[in-house]
Short mmCIF file of C-alpha atoms and ligand atoms in Angstrom, two decimals:
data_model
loop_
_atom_site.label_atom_id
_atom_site.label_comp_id
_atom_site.label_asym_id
_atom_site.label_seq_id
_atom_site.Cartn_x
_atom_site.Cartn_y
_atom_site.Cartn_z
CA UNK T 1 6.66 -54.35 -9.29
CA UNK T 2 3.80 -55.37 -7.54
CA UNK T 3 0.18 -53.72 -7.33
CA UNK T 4 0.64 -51.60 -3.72
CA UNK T 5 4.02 -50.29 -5.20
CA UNK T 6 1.82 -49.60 -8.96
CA UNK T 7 -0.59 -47.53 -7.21
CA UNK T 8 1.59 -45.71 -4.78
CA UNK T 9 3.81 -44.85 -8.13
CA UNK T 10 0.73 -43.62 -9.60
CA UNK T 11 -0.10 -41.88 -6.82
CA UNK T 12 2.73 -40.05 -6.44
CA UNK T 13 3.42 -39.19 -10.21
CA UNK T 14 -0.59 -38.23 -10.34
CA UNK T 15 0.23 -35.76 -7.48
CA UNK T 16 3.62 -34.52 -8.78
CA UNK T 17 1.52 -33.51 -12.29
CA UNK T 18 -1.31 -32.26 -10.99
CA UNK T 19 -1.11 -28.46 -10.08
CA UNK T 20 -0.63 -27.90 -6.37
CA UNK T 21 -3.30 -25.66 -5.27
CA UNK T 22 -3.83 -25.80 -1.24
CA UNK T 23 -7.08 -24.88 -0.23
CA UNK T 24 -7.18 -23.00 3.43
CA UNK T 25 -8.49 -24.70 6.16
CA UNK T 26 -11.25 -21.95 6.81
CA UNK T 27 -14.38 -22.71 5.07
CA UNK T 28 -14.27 -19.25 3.40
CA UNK T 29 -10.54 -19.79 2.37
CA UNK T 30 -10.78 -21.23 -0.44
CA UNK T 31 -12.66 -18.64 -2.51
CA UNK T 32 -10.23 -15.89 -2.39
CA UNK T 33 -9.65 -14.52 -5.73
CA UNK T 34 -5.78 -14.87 -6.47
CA UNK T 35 -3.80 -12.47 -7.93
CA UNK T 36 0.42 -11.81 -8.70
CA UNK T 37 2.68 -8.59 -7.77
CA UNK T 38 5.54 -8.05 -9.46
CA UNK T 39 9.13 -9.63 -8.95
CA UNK T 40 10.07 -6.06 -8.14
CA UNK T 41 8.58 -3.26 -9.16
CA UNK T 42 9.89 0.37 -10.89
CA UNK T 43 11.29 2.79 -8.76
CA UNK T 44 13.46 5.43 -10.22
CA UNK T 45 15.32 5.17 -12.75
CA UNK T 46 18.05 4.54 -13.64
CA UNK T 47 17.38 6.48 -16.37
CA UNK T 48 14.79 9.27 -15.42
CA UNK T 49 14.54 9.69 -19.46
CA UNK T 50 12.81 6.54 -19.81
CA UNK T 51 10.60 6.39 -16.73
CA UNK T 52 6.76 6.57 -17.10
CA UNK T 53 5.28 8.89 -14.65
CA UNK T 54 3.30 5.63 -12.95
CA UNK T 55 3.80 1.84 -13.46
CA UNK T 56 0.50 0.04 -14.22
CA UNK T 57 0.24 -3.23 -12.58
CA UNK T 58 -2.70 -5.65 -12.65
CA UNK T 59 -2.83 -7.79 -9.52
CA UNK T 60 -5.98 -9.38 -10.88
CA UNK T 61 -8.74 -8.12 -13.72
CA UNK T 62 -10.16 -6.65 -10.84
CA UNK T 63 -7.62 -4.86 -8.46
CA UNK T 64 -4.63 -2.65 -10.10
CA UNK T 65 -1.72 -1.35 -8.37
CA UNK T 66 -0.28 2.20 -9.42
CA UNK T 67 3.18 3.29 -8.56
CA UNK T 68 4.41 6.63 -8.59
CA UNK T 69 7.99 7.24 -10.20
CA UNK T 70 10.83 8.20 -8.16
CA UNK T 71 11.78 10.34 -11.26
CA UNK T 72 8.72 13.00 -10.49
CA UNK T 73 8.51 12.65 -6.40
CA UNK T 74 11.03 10.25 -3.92
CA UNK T 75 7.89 9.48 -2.24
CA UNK T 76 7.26 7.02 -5.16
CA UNK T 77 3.98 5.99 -3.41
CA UNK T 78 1.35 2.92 -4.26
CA UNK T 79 -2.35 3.44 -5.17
CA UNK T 80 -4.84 1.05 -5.56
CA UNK T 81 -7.92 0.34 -7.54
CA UNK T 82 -10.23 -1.87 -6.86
CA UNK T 83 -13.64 -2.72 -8.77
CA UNK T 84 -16.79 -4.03 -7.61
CA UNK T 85 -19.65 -4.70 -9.73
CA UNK T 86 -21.44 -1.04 -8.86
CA UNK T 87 -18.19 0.92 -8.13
CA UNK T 88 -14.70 0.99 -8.26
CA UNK T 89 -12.40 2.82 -5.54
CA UNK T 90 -9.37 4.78 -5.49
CA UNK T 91 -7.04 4.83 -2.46
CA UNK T 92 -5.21 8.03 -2.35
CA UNK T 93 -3.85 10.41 -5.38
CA UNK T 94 -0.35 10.17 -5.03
CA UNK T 95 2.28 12.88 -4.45
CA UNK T 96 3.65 16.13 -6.26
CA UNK T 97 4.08 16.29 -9.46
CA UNK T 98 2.47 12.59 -9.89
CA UNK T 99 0.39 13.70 -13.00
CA UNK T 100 -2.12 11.10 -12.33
CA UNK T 101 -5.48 11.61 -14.32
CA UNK T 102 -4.11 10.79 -17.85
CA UNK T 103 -2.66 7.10 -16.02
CA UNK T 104 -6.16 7.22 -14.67
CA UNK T 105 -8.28 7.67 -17.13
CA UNK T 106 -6.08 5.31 -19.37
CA UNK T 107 -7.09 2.52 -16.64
CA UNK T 108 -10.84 3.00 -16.51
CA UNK T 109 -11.27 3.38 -19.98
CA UNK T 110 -9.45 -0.26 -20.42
CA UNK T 111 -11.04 -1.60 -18.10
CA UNK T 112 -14.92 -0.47 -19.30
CA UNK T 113 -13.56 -1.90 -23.12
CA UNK T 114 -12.59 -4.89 -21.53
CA UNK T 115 -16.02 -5.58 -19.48
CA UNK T 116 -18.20 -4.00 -22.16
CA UNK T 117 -19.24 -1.17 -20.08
CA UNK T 118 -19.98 2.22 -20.70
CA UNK T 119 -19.85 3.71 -17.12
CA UNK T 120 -18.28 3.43 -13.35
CA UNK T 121 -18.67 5.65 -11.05
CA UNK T 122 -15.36 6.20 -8.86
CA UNK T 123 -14.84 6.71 -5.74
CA UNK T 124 -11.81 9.10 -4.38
CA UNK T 125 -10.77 8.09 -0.99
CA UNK T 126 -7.56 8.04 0.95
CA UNK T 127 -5.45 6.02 3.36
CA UNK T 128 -4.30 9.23 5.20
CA UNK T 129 -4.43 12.83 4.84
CA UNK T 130 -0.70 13.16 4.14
CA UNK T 131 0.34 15.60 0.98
CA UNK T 132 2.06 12.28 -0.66
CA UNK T 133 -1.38 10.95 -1.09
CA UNK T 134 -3.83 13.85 -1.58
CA UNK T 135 -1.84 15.74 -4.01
CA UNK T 136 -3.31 14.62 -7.00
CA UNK T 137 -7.07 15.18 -5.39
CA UNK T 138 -7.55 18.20 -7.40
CA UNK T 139 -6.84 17.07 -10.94
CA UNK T 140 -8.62 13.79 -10.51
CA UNK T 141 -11.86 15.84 -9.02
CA UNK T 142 -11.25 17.78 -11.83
CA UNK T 143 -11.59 14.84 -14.61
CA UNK T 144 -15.22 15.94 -15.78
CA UNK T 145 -15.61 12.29 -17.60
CA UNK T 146 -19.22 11.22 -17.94
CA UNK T 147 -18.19 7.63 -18.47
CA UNK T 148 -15.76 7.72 -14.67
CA UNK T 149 -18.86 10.24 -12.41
CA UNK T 150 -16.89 10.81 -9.53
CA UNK T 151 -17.61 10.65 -5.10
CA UNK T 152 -14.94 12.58 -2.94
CA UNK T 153 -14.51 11.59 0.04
CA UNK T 154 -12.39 13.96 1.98
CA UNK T 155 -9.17 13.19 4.10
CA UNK T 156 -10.89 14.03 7.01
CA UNK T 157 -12.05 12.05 10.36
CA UNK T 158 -15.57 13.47 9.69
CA UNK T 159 -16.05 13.16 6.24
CA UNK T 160 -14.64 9.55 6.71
CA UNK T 161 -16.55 8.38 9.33
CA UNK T 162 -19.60 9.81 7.35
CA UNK T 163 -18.79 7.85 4.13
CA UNK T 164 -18.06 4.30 6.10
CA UNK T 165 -20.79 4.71 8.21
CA UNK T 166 -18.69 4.72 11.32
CA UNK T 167 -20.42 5.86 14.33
CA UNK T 168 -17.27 5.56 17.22
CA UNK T 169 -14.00 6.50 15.88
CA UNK T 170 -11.53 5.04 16.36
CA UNK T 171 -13.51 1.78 17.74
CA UNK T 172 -15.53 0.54 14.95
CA UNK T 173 -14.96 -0.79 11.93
CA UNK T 174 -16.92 1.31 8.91
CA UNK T 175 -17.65 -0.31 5.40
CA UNK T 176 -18.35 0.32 1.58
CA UNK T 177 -20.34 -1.66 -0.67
CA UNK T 178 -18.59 -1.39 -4.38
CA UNK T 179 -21.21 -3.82 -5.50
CA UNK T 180 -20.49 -7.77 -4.55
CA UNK T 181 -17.46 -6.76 -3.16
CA UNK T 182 -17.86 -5.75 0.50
CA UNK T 183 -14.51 -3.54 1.84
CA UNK T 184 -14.08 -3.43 5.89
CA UNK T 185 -12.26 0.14 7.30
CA UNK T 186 -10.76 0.06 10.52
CA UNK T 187 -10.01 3.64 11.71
CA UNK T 188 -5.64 3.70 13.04
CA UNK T 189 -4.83 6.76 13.83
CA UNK T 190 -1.44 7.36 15.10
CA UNK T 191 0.73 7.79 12.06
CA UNK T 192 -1.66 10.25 11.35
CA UNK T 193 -5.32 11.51 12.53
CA UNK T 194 -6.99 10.25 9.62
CA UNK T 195 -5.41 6.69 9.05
CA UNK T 196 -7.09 4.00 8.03
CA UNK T 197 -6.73 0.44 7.05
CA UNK T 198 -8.94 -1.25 4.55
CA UNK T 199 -9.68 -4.88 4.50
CA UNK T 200 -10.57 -6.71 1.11
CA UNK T 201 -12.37 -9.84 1.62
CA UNK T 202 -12.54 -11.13 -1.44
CA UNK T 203 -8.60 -10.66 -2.26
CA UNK T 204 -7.74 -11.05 1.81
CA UNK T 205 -5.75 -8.38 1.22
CA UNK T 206 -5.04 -5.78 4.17
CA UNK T 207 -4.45 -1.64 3.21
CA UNK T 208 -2.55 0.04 5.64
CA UNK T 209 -1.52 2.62 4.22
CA UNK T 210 1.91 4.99 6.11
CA UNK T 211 0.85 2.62 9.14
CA UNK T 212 2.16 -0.88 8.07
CA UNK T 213 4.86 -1.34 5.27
CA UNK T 214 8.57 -2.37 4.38
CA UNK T 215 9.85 1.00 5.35
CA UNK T 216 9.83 3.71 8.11
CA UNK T 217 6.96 3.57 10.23
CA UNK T 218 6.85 7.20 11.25
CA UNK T 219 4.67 7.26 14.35
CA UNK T 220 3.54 10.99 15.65
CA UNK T 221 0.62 9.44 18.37
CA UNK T 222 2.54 6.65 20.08
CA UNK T 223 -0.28 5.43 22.12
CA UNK T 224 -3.16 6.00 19.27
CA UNK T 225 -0.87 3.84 17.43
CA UNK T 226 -0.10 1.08 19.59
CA UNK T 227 -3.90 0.81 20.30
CA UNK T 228 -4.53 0.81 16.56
CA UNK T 229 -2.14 -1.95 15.72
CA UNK T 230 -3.75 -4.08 18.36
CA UNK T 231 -7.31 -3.38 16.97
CA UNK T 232 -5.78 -4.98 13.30
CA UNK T 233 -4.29 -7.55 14.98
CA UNK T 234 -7.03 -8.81 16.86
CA UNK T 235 -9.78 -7.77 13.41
CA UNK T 236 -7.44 -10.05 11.61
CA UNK T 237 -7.11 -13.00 14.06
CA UNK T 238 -8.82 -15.63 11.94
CA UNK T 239 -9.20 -14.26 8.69
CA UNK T 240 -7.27 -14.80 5.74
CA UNK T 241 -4.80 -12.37 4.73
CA UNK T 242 -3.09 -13.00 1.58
CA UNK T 243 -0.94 -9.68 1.88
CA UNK T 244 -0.28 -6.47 3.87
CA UNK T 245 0.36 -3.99 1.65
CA UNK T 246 1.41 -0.36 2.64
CA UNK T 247 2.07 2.96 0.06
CA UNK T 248 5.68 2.88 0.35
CA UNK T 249 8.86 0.83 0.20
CA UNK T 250 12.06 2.46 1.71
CA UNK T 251 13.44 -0.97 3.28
CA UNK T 252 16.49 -3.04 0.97
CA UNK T 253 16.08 -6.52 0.55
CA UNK T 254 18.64 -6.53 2.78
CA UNK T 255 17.45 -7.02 6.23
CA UNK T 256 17.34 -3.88 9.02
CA UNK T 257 18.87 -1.87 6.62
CA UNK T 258 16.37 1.21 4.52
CA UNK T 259 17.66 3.26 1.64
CA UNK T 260 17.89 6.79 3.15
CA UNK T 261 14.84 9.29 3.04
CA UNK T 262 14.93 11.11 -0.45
CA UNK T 263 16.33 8.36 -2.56
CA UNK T 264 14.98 8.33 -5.93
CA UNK T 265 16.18 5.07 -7.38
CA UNK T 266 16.00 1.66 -5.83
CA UNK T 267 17.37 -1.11 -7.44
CA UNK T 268 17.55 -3.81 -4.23
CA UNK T 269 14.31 -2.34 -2.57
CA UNK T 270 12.28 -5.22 -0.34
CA UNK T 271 9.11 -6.85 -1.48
CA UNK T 272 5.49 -4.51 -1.04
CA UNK T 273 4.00 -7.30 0.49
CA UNK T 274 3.95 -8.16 4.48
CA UNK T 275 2.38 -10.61 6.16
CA UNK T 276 0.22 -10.74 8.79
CA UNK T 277 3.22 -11.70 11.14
CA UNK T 278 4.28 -7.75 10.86
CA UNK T 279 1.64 -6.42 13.16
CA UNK T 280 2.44 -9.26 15.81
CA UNK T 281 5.77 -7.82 15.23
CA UNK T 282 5.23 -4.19 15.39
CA UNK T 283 2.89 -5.35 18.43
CA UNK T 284 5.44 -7.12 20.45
CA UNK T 285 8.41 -4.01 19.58
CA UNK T 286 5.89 -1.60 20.61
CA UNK T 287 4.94 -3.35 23.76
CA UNK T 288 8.79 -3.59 24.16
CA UNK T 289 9.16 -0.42 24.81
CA UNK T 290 6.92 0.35 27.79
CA UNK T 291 5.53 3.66 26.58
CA UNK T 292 8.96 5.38 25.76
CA UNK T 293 8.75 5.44 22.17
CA UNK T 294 12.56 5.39 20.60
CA UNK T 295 13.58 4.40 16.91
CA UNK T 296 13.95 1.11 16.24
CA UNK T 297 15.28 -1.01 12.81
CA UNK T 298 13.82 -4.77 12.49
CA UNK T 299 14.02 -6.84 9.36
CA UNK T 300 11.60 -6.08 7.50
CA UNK T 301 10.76 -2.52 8.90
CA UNK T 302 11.69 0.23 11.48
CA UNK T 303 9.70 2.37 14.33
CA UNK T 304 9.86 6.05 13.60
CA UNK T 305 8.83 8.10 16.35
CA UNK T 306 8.41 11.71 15.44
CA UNK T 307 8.04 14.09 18.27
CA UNK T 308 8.05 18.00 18.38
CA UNK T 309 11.08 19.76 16.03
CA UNK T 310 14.34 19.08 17.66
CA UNK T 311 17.98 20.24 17.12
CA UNK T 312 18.58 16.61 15.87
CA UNK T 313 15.20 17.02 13.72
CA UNK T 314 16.56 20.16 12.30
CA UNK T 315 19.52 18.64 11.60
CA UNK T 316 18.59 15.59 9.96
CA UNK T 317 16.15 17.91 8.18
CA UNK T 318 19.38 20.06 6.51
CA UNK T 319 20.99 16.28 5.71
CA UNK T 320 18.05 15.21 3.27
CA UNK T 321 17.31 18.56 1.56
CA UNK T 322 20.91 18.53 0.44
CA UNK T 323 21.07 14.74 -0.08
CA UNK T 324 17.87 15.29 -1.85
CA UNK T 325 19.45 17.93 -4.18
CA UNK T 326 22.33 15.96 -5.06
CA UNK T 327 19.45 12.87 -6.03
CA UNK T 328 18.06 15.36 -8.72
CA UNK T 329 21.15 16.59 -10.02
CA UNK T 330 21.74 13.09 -11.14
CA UNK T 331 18.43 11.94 -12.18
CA UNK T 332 18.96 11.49 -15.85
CA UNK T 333 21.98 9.17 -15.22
CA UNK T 334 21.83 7.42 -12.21
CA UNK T 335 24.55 4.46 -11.00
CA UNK T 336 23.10 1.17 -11.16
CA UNK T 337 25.30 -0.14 -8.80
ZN1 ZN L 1 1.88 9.44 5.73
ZN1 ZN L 2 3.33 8.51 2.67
#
């Protein structure tokens, strides 16, 4: 063995051991703070008996992920948490029956043991206005803990625009300052008034909320939305985004094909995560269909336009309060198949 084929070996063995961490090509890239989401998270079951009423999971020491069970609301919908060095802020409450503040407060108070504090204040504040994310408001307003003092900010366009400091809504993009840890919000109405999406710079990660995840995109403002999936893509272009994480999943691993609305458990359900490539996708299906909004199933999501009540509405209305009812009566013992 000669000396050039000594050091390639070495080269090559010196790479293969080393731990393979690219760095982006950006020069802010390479200081995003990592984190991991679960291989797949709880939904429903199969045993309601044994189901917490939320899954904790820590992304990083900084950012936790709370999912609602399937076994107190279908809706099963994410929250997050994520702590500056001032602050720490909530996104949304959940849905019925979600019990939150004992999860809650069992969070914060971990997390102040952990970083030797004695206080954070929180801040309450939503994706959307939808009842599947402002139904535990009340209870968590309610918390009256001196070591968790608490700022409400109100599902509405004013009170939002207020908090962000955003002065033209839906144009500009508000933020809040949770203390070394900067957050952007982009106002996107369309799958409701109120939406917004919330970008993390320090994890890259995008919040959007009803408006972008592996599931039905129910759209009731075709055009507001359209316009407010080209403002993310173009408030995006060149920034690192490390995920695109919505509050629900309804989509199976299985591609173009969702679990349908009401299921409790999901045992093949698709990843949380998206990637940026979703809004070019969403962009390009939307554009597709010249202002004539229809329903529409891609791989890793579908379009959901909702217009006024309709026979068919009423219809498929009847369908998933009875498939619904049959879900509950077998809660406790569910198939795994
Ligand atoms: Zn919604
Ligand atoms: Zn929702």
């Amino acid at each position: 063995m000669n000396r050039t084929t000594l050091l390639a070996l070495s080269y090559l063995l010196g790479c293969c051991c080393l731990p393979l961490q690219a760095q982006l090509p950006q020069p802010d890239g390479g200081t995003i703070r990592a984190g991991t989401l679960p291989r797949s998270w709880d939904t429903g079951g199969p045993k309601c008996m044994q189901m917490p009423e939320w899954q904790i999971h820590e992304y990083n020491p900084d950012m936790y992920i709370l999912r609602q069970s399937g076994c107190t609301d279908f809706e099963k919908p994410f929250i997050f948490l994520l702590f500056g060095n001032d602050r720490v802020l909530l996104l949304d409450t959940g849905s019925r029956r979600g019990n939150l503040a004992p999860t809650l407060k069992l969070v914060m108070h971990r997390w102040l043991a952990r970083n030797h504090r004695d206080r954070m204040p929180l801040i309450v504040a939503h994706t959307h206005s939808h009842s599947d994310h402002v139904a535990g408001d009340a209870e968590i307003r309610a918390l009256d803990d001196p070591s968790v003092p608490i700022t409400y900010v109100a599902p509405t366009v004013e009170a939002t625009k207020q908090f962000y400091g955003i002065v033209n809504w839906p144009e500009d993009v508000g933020t809040v300052d949770l203390g070394n840890r900067v957050l952007d919000v982009l106002p996107i109405p369309g799958h409701d008034i109120v939406s917004v999406a919330v970008y993390d710079p320090q994890t890259a990660i995008l919040f959007t909320g009803d408006s972008v995840y592996p599931g039905r995109l129910y759209i009731r403002d075709f055009e507001a939305f359209e316009r407010s999936n080209q403002r993310m893509v173009r408030f995006t272009e060149g920034k690192p985004v490390a995920h695109v994480l919505g509050n629900h999943i309804e989509q199976k691993r299985t591609p173009y094909t969702d679990y349908p609305v009401g299921t409790i458990y999901q045992p093949d359900e698709h990843e949380l995560a998206l990637a940026r490539g979703a809004l070019l996708e969403i962009q390009a299906a939307l554009a597709a269909m010249h202002g004539k909004p229809r329903r529409a199933a891609y791989r890793d999501f579908s379009l959901w336009p909702v217009g006024q009540s309709s026979p068919e509405s009423e219809a498929s209305r009847r369908e998933f309060e009875e498939y619904q009812k049959q879900q509950v009566e077998r809660m406790w013992d569910q198939s795994t198949q």
